[in-house]
């Protein structure tokens, strides 16, 4: 497999950045980095070796913004064969505390679903609708980032986040089933407690790492490694799976 064009959405974030760095190091990938955070995108792309990578400001909550991205790729005769969706929001209140069901407004619920679930749906749909992607000889791949919170009912994150991330797992399975005949592989990774900005904004307790059997928080690089595996030739018989990256925090 040579020079696969890979879209990494949420590329300015902790996990997205780590994926971009890892894939750039491995080579053979042309990276299309997207995020709503322009400053972050500049930092990431300036850090990467190789000149073929590109970055685009994309708001995954806006269908037009996603369409613009795919139109720009098509204008450049670029067809993405791998899609990694790492964006996400996990709202907390003004003190950094969890927003319980009783405090969840319909606006909050809709905003979280608009980004975390509808954003993944729109990105996957646009990716699969690209001309020629379903007749690719190499397996096109989708990796969506869900969360251990969706599997566990969560402890720290809000109900809207937990439910929106469960939708990502279900959507990914439906894509895996519907598009298997075209050789498309669609999988999720489900991170546990990963030490990024999103994790820190939720006021983690000092002893939180002691709840993880491996005795430490995950690093963004731990998740990036699992995503890279799901893009590699070593995972060709894996589809519709949810790969836990949680240090044993939740065991299936
Ligand atoms: N950190 C954890 O403990 C943890 C645990 C489980 C799952 N996750 C999931 O991992 C993924 C990456 O999270 P992270 O920890 O790197 O968080 P992060 O906050 O560092 O990164 C999230 C990224 O998503 C981007 N984003 C938000 N809204 C967007 C929009 N409308 N359009 C485009 N981009 C947008 C942000 O700008 C940011 O760069 C998320 O899906 C998150 O839910 C994280």
Tab-separated table of N, CA and C in Angstrom, residues 48-173:
chain	number	residue	atom	x	y	z
A	48	UNK	N	5.193	18.495	11.098
A	48	UNK	CA	5.277	17.204	10.405
A	48	UNK	C	6.387	17.207	9.358
A	49	UNK	N	7.088	16.099	9.238
A	49	UNK	CA	8.031	15.977	8.134
A	49	UNK	C	7.261	15.731	6.832
A	50	UNK	N	7.840	16.038	5.712
A	50	UNK	CA	7.203	15.739	4.418
A	50	UNK	C	6.348	16.901	3.965
A	51	UNK	N	6.346	17.159	2.658
A	51	UNK	CA	5.698	18.363	2.151
A	51	UNK	C	4.322	18.173	1.554
A	52	UNK	N	3.853	16.937	1.462
A	52	UNK	CA	2.601	16.714	0.723
A	52	UNK	C	1.353	16.857	1.575
A	53	UNK	N	1.545	16.978	2.881
A	53	UNK	CA	0.388	17.048	3.768
A	53	UNK	C	-0.304	18.408	3.617
A	54	UNK	N	-1.598	18.427	3.904
A	54	UNK	CA	-2.352	19.683	3.804
A	54	UNK	C	-3.272	19.808	5.007
A	55	UNK	N	-3.658	21.049	5.293
A	55	UNK	CA	-4.621	21.227	6.380
A	55	UNK	C	-5.792	22.085	5.901
A	56	UNK	N	-6.941	21.812	6.451
A	56	UNK	CA	-8.177	22.516	6.095
A	56	UNK	C	-8.960	22.839	7.357
A	57	UNK	N	-9.466	24.054	7.425
A	57	UNK	CA	-10.373	24.384	8.527
A	57	UNK	C	-11.730	23.796	8.175
A	58	UNK	N	-12.195	22.892	9.002
A	58	UNK	CA	-13.495	22.241	8.766
A	58	UNK	C	-14.272	22.233	10.074
A	59	UNK	N	-15.520	22.667	9.995
A	59	UNK	CA	-16.432	22.542	11.138
A	59	UNK	C	-17.331	21.350	10.847
A	60	UNK	N	-17.121	20.257	11.557
A	60	UNK	CA	-17.889	19.038	11.262
A	60	UNK	C	-19.352	19.160	11.680
A	61	UNK	N	-19.666	20.242	12.384
A	61	UNK	CA	-21.059	20.502	12.725
A	61	UNK	C	-21.816	21.168	11.576
A	62	UNK	N	-21.118	21.425	10.477
A	62	UNK	CA	-21.712	22.161	9.361
A	62	UNK	C	-21.511	21.352	8.077
A	63	UNK	N	-22.608	20.867	7.545
A	63	UNK	CA	-22.543	20.007	6.350
A	63	UNK	C	-21.818	20.702	5.188
A	64	UNK	N	-22.040	22.026	5.066
A	64	UNK	CA	-21.422	22.772	3.942
A	64	UNK	C	-19.905	22.770	4.063
A	65	UNK	N	-19.438	22.863	5.305
A	65	UNK	CA	-17.996	22.888	5.540
A	65	UNK	C	-17.368	21.546	5.134
A	66	UNK	N	-18.060	20.465	5.432
A	66	UNK	CA	-17.574	19.128	5.051
A	66	UNK	C	-17.591	18.980	3.527
A	67	UNK	N	-18.664	19.462	2.914
A	67	UNK	CA	-18.784	19.378	1.451
A	67	UNK	C	-17.629	20.141	0.788
A	68	UNK	N	-17.319	21.310	1.362
A	68	UNK	CA	-16.234	22.138	0.807
A	68	UNK	C	-14.912	21.362	0.845
A	69	UNK	N	-14.653	20.685	1.959
A	69	UNK	CA	-13.424	19.893	2.071
A	69	UNK	C	-13.347	18.865	0.938
A	70	UNK	N	-14.408	18.077	0.782
A	70	UNK	CA	-14.359	17.006	-0.216
A	70	UNK	C	-14.332	17.575	-1.640
A	71	UNK	N	-14.964	18.729	-1.858
A	71	UNK	CA	-14.873	19.369	-3.185
A	71	UNK	C	-13.440	19.805	-3.472
A	72	UNK	N	-12.784	20.341	-2.435
A	72	UNK	CA	-11.398	20.783	-2.635
A	72	UNK	C	-10.489	19.604	-2.963
A	73	UNK	N	-10.718	18.485	-2.280
A	73	UNK	CA	-9.907	17.293	-2.570
A	73	UNK	C	-10.164	16.836	-4.001
A	74	UNK	N	-11.423	16.802	-4.375
A	74	UNK	CA	-11.779	16.354	-5.716
A	74	UNK	C	-11.176	17.289	-6.776
A	75	UNK	N	-11.199	18.601	-6.526
A	75	UNK	CA	-10.592	19.554	-7.463
A	75	UNK	C	-9.103	19.283	-7.647
A	76	UNK	N	-8.481	18.725	-6.616
A	76	UNK	CA	-7.043	18.403	-6.708
A	76	UNK	C	-6.825	16.967	-7.190
A	77	UNK	N	-7.902	16.323	-7.615
A	77	UNK	CA	-7.832	14.909	-8.022
A	77	UNK	C	-7.322	14.006	-6.915
A	78	UNK	N	-7.653	14.360	-5.689
A	78	UNK	CA	-7.253	13.524	-4.556
A	78	UNK	C	-8.458	12.744	-4.077
A	79	UNK	N	-8.250	11.464	-3.873
A	79	UNK	CA	-9.312	10.621	-3.315
A	79	UNK	C	-8.784	10.037	-2.007
A	80	UNK	N	-9.491	10.348	-0.928
A	80	UNK	CA	-9.051	9.790	0.361
A	80	UNK	C	-9.485	8.336	0.440
A	81	UNK	N	-8.570	7.473	0.857
A	81	UNK	CA	-8.940	6.059	1.007
A	81	UNK	C	-9.011	5.661	2.478
A	82	UNK	N	-8.478	6.506	3.347
A	82	UNK	CA	-8.593	6.258	4.787
A	82	UNK	C	-9.195	7.496	5.453
A	83	UNK	N	-10.079	7.257	6.402
A	83	UNK	CA	-10.704	8.358	7.154
A	83	UNK	C	-10.602	8.061	8.644
A	84	UNK	N	-10.060	9.003	9.386
A	84	UNK	CA	-9.962	8.844	10.845
A	84	UNK	C	-10.671	10.024	11.497
A	85	UNK	N	-11.737	9.746	12.216
A	85	UNK	CA	-12.500	10.819	12.863
A	85	UNK	C	-12.158	10.879	14.346
A	86	UNK	N	-11.386	11.891	14.721
A	86	UNK	CA	-10.980	11.984	16.140
A	86	UNK	C	-11.579	13.199	16.842
A	87	UNK	N	-12.378	14.016	16.118
A	87	UNK	CA	-12.922	15.216	16.762
A	87	UNK	C	-13.945	14.823	17.832
A	88	UNK	N	-14.236	15.760	18.689
A	88	UNK	CA	-15.274	15.504	19.692
A	88	UNK	C	-15.347	16.646	20.685
A	89	UNK	N	-16.509	16.772	21.326
A	89	UNK	CA	-16.656	17.725	22.432
A	89	UNK	C	-17.246	16.982	23.623
A	90	UNK	N	-16.807	17.383	24.799
A	90	UNK	CA	-17.288	16.752	26.032
A	90	UNK	C	-17.544	17.877	27.047
A	91	UNK	N	-18.726	18.506	26.962
A	91	UNK	CA	-18.974	19.699	27.788
A	91	UNK	C	-18.969	19.407	29.290
A	92	UNK	N	-18.465	20.368	30.029
A	92	UNK	CA	-18.526	20.352	31.499
A	92	UNK	C	-19.115	21.700	31.925
A	93	UNK	N	-19.509	21.826	33.189
A	93	UNK	CA	-20.069	23.114	33.608
A	93	UNK	C	-18.946	24.112	33.897
A	94	UNK	N	-19.315	25.307	34.372
A	94	UNK	CA	-18.304	26.367	34.517
A	94	UNK	C	-17.251	26.026	35.560
A	95	UNK	N	-17.556	25.052	36.446
A	95	UNK	CA	-16.542	24.636	37.441
A	95	UNK	C	-15.755	23.416	36.965
A	96	UNK	N	-16.053	22.952	35.753
A	96	UNK	CA	-15.369	21.764	35.238
A	96	UNK	C	-16.035	20.487	35.689
A	97	UNK	N	-17.246	20.604	36.250
A	97	UNK	CA	-17.935	19.396	36.732
A	97	UNK	C	-18.861	18.820	35.654
A	98	UNK	N	-19.200	17.558	35.871
A	98	UNK	CA	-20.085	16.815	34.987
A	98	UNK	C	-21.469	17.483	34.931
A	99	UNK	N	-22.063	17.526	33.744
A	99	UNK	CA	-23.429	18.054	33.607
A	99	UNK	C	-24.376	16.858	33.588
A	100	UNK	N	-25.109	16.682	34.689
A	100	UNK	CA	-26.006	15.512	34.818
A	100	UNK	C	-27.230	15.642	33.932
A	101	UNK	N	-28.016	14.582	33.894
A	101	UNK	CA	-29.209	14.563	33.041
A	101	UNK	C	-30.181	15.685	33.417
A	102	UNK	N	-30.319	15.935	34.730
A	102	UNK	CA	-31.259	16.967	35.195
A	102	UNK	C	-30.885	18.356	34.688
A	103	UNK	N	-29.593	18.565	34.421
A	103	UNK	CA	-29.126	19.896	33.972
A	103	UNK	C	-28.896	19.936	32.456
A	104	UNK	N	-29.259	18.850	31.767
A	104	UNK	CA	-28.981	18.792	30.330
A	104	UNK	C	-30.115	19.466	29.556
A	105	UNK	N	-29.813	20.608	28.962
A	105	UNK	CA	-30.836	21.296	28.159
A	105	UNK	C	-30.909	20.622	26.795
A	106	UNK	N	-32.001	20.856	26.118
A	106	UNK	CA	-32.137	20.295	24.769
A	106	UNK	C	-31.069	20.888	23.840
A	107	UNK	N	-30.708	22.150	24.096
A	107	UNK	CA	-29.665	22.774	23.262
A	107	UNK	C	-28.316	22.075	23.446
A	108	UNK	N	-28.000	21.766	24.705
A	108	UNK	CA	-26.738	21.064	24.967
A	108	UNK	C	-26.754	19.690	24.295
A	109	UNK	N	-27.854	18.970	24.518
A	109	UNK	CA	-27.999	17.630	23.917
A	109	UNK	C	-27.805	17.703	22.397
A	110	UNK	N	-28.507	18.652	21.755
A	110	UNK	CA	-28.437	18.758	20.288
A	110	UNK	C	-27.030	19.122	19.825
A	111	UNK	N	-26.370	20.025	20.559
A	111	UNK	CA	-25.018	20.458	20.144
A	111	UNK	C	-24.043	19.293	20.220
A	112	UNK	N	-24.134	18.524	21.298
A	112	UNK	CA	-23.212	17.397	21.456
A	112	UNK	C	-23.456	16.348	20.358
A	113	UNK	N	-24.736	16.078	20.086
A	113	UNK	CA	-25.026	15.110	19.022
A	113	UNK	C	-24.624	15.656	17.646
A	114	UNK	N	-24.847	16.947	17.445
A	114	UNK	CA	-24.519	17.551	16.139
A	114	UNK	C	-23.038	17.339	15.808
A	115	UNK	N	-22.183	17.507	16.806
A	115	UNK	CA	-20.731	17.333	16.557
A	115	UNK	C	-20.372	15.849	16.637
A	116	UNK	N	-20.603	15.239	17.788
A	116	UNK	CA	-20.043	13.902	18.048
A	116	UNK	C	-20.664	12.795	17.192
A	117	UNK	N	-21.951	12.896	16.894
A	117	UNK	CA	-22.607	11.818	16.139
A	117	UNK	C	-22.876	12.233	14.691
A	118	UNK	N	-23.602	13.352	14.515
A	118	UNK	CA	-23.934	13.765	13.139
A	118	UNK	C	-22.655	14.097	12.376
A	119	UNK	N	-21.681	14.687	13.056
A	119	UNK	CA	-20.406	15.003	12.400
A	119	UNK	C	-19.741	13.740	11.861
A	120	UNK	N	-19.769	12.673	12.638
A	120	UNK	CA	-19.161	11.408	12.186
A	120	UNK	C	-19.964	10.848	11.005
A	121	UNK	N	-21.280	10.895	11.132
A	121	UNK	CA	-22.139	10.427	10.025
A	121	UNK	C	-21.812	11.187	8.733
A	122	UNK	N	-21.752	12.513	8.818
A	122	UNK	CA	-21.535	13.316	7.607
A	122	UNK	C	-20.155	13.071	7.004
A	123	UNK	N	-19.152	12.955	7.864
A	123	UNK	CA	-17.791	12.696	7.363
A	123	UNK	C	-17.733	11.326	6.677
A	124	UNK	N	-18.343	10.315	7.309
A	124	UNK	CA	-18.314	8.963	6.719
A	124	UNK	C	-19.083	8.950	5.401
A	125	UNK	N	-20.230	9.609	5.376
A	125	UNK	CA	-21.046	9.627	4.154
A	125	UNK	C	-20.270	10.298	3.009
A	126	UNK	N	-19.671	11.451	3.304
A	126	UNK	CA	-18.926	12.174	2.256
A	126	UNK	C	-17.732	11.340	1.788
A	127	UNK	N	-17.078	10.669	2.708
A	127	UNK	CA	-15.927	9.819	2.363
A	127	UNK	C	-16.365	8.678	1.427
A	128	UNK	N	-17.440	8.001	1.808
A	128	UNK	CA	-17.886	6.840	1.028
A	128	UNK	C	-18.494	7.249	-0.312
A	129	UNK	N	-18.989	8.490	-0.391
A	129	UNK	CA	-19.574	8.980	-1.646
A	129	UNK	C	-18.531	9.511	-2.628
A	130	UNK	N	-17.265	9.537	-2.225
A	130	UNK	CA	-16.244	10.006	-3.164
A	130	UNK	C	-16.221	9.101	-4.391
A	131	UNK	N	-16.028	9.698	-5.542
A	131	UNK	CA	-15.994	8.930	-6.779
A	131	UNK	C	-14.844	7.915	-6.721
A	132	UNK	N	-15.153	6.662	-6.997
A	132	UNK	CA	-14.103	5.648	-7.116
A	132	UNK	C	-13.658	5.021	-5.816
A	133	UNK	N	-14.154	5.488	-4.685
A	133	UNK	CA	-13.621	4.929	-3.430
A	133	UNK	C	-14.081	3.484	-3.230
A	134	UNK	N	-15.252	3.148	-3.739
A	134	UNK	CA	-15.771	1.792	-3.514
A	134	UNK	C	-15.211	0.782	-4.516
A	135	UNK	N	-14.460	1.270	-5.489
A	135	UNK	CA	-13.832	0.315	-6.415
A	135	UNK	C	-12.313	0.279	-6.202
A	136	UNK	N	-11.868	0.845	-5.091
A	136	UNK	CA	-10.446	0.813	-4.717
A	136	UNK	C	-9.961	-0.619	-4.580
A	137	UNK	N	-8.746	-0.890	-5.034
A	137	UNK	CA	-8.250	-2.261	-4.855
A	137	UNK	C	-7.764	-2.495	-3.415
A	138	UNK	N	-7.200	-1.456	-2.795
A	138	UNK	CA	-6.872	-1.581	-1.368
A	138	UNK	C	-8.146	-1.308	-0.573
A	139	UNK	N	-8.250	-1.950	0.585
A	139	UNK	CA	-9.466	-1.749	1.375
A	139	UNK	C	-9.557	-0.317	1.885
A	140	UNK	N	-10.603	0.425	1.513
A	140	UNK	CA	-10.805	1.724	2.149
A	140	UNK	C	-11.101	1.500	3.635
A	141	UNK	N	-10.662	2.426	4.466
A	141	UNK	CA	-10.836	2.210	5.913
A	141	UNK	C	-11.403	3.445	6.600
A	142	UNK	N	-12.225	3.161	7.592
A	142	UNK	CA	-12.730	4.228	8.462
A	142	UNK	C	-12.394	3.826	9.894
A	143	UNK	N	-11.813	4.749	10.629
A	143	UNK	CA	-11.639	4.537	12.070
A	143	UNK	C	-12.306	5.707	12.789
A	144	UNK	N	-13.319	5.399	13.566
A	144	UNK	CA	-14.018	6.422	14.346
A	144	UNK	C	-13.616	6.301	15.811
A	145	UNK	N	-13.442	7.439	16.450
A	145	UNK	CA	-13.078	7.404	17.869
A	145	UNK	C	-14.347	7.561	18.704
A	146	UNK	N	-14.684	6.501	19.407
A	146	UNK	CA	-15.813	6.548	20.361
A	146	UNK	C	-15.214	6.746	21.748
A	147	UNK	N	-15.670	5.986	22.723
A	147	UNK	CA	-15.170	6.192	24.088
A	147	UNK	C	-15.579	5.029	24.979
A	148	UNK	N	-14.732	4.730	25.953
A	148	UNK	CA	-15.115	3.750	26.980
A	148	UNK	C	-16.379	4.217	27.704
A	149	UNK	N	-16.605	5.525	27.718
A	149	UNK	CA	-17.797	6.067	28.384
A	149	UNK	C	-19.070	5.482	27.775
A	150	UNK	N	-19.050	5.263	26.455
A	150	UNK	CA	-20.237	4.716	25.781
A	150	UNK	C	-20.473	3.270	26.193
A	151	UNK	N	-19.403	2.563	26.505
A	151	UNK	CA	-19.529	1.146	26.873
A	151	UNK	C	-19.890	0.976	28.344
A	152	UNK	N	-19.418	1.928	29.161
A	152	UNK	CA	-19.541	1.800	30.621
A	152	UNK	C	-20.716	2.571	31.206
A	153	UNK	N	-21.317	3.443	30.378
A	153	UNK	CA	-22.263	4.407	30.947
A	153	UNK	C	-21.526	5.618	31.497
A	154	UNK	N	-20.224	5.606	31.398
A	154	UNK	CA	-19.406	6.759	31.802
A	154	UNK	C	-19.392	6.966	33.295
A	155	UNK	N	-18.398	7.712	33.754
A	155	UNK	CA	-18.344	8.142	35.156
A	155	UNK	C	-18.232	9.658	35.185
A	156	UNK	N	-17.415	10.166	34.276
A	156	UNK	CA	-17.028	11.569	34.356
A	156	UNK	C	-17.767	12.414	33.330
A	157	UNK	N	-18.097	11.808	32.190
A	157	UNK	CA	-18.656	12.602	31.099
A	157	UNK	C	-20.170	12.710	31.221
A	158	UNK	N	-20.727	13.654	30.484
A	158	UNK	CA	-22.160	13.929	30.625
A	158	UNK	C	-22.980	12.939	29.786
A	159	UNK	N	-24.255	12.767	30.142
A	159	UNK	CA	-25.094	11.802	29.427
A	159	UNK	C	-25.160	12.054	27.923
A	160	UNK	N	-25.196	13.324	27.518
A	160	UNK	CA	-25.263	13.605	26.073
A	160	UNK	C	-24.010	13.062	25.378
A	161	UNK	N	-22.858	13.249	26.016
A	161	UNK	CA	-21.598	12.744	25.437
A	161	UNK	C	-21.641	11.221	25.341
A	162	UNK	N	-22.046	10.583	26.440
A	162	UNK	CA	-22.066	9.115	26.482
A	162	UNK	C	-22.967	8.564	25.373
A	163	UNK	N	-24.170	9.139	25.262
A	163	UNK	CA	-25.118	8.654	24.249
A	163	UNK	C	-24.604	8.944	22.840
A	164	UNK	N	-23.987	10.105	22.650
A	164	UNK	CA	-23.503	10.458	21.307
A	164	UNK	C	-22.370	9.528	20.883
A	165	UNK	N	-21.576	9.090	21.840
A	165	UNK	CA	-20.460	8.186	21.521
A	165	UNK	C	-20.951	6.758	21.290
A	166	UNK	N	-22.075	6.382	21.940
A	166	UNK	CA	-22.686	5.069	21.666
A	166	UNK	C	-23.206	5.044	20.230
A	167	UNK	N	-23.749	6.176	19.780
A	167	UNK	CA	-24.237	6.258	18.396
A	167	UNK	C	-23.090	6.026	17.410
A	168	UNK	N	-21.905	6.482	17.770
A	168	UNK	CA	-20.747	6.303	16.876
A	168	UNK	C	-20.419	4.807	16.718
A	169	UNK	N	-20.503	4.067	17.813
A	169	UNK	CA	-20.221	2.621	17.733
A	169	UNK	C	-21.264	1.949	16.832
A	170	UNK	N	-22.525	2.285	17.035
A	170	UNK	CA	-23.594	1.646	16.254
A	170	UNK	C	-23.501	2.028	14.776
A	171	UNK	N	-23.242	3.294	14.508
A	171	UNK	CA	-23.106	3.745	13.116
A	171	UNK	C	-21.943	3.013	12.437
A	172	UNK	N	-20.844	2.877	13.165
A	172	UNK	CA	-19.655	2.233	12.581
A	172	UNK	C	-19.961	0.775	12.223
A	173	UNK	N	-20.703	0.097	13.100
A	173	UNK	CA	-21.076	-1.296	12.791
A	173	UNK	C	-21.968	-1.345	11.556
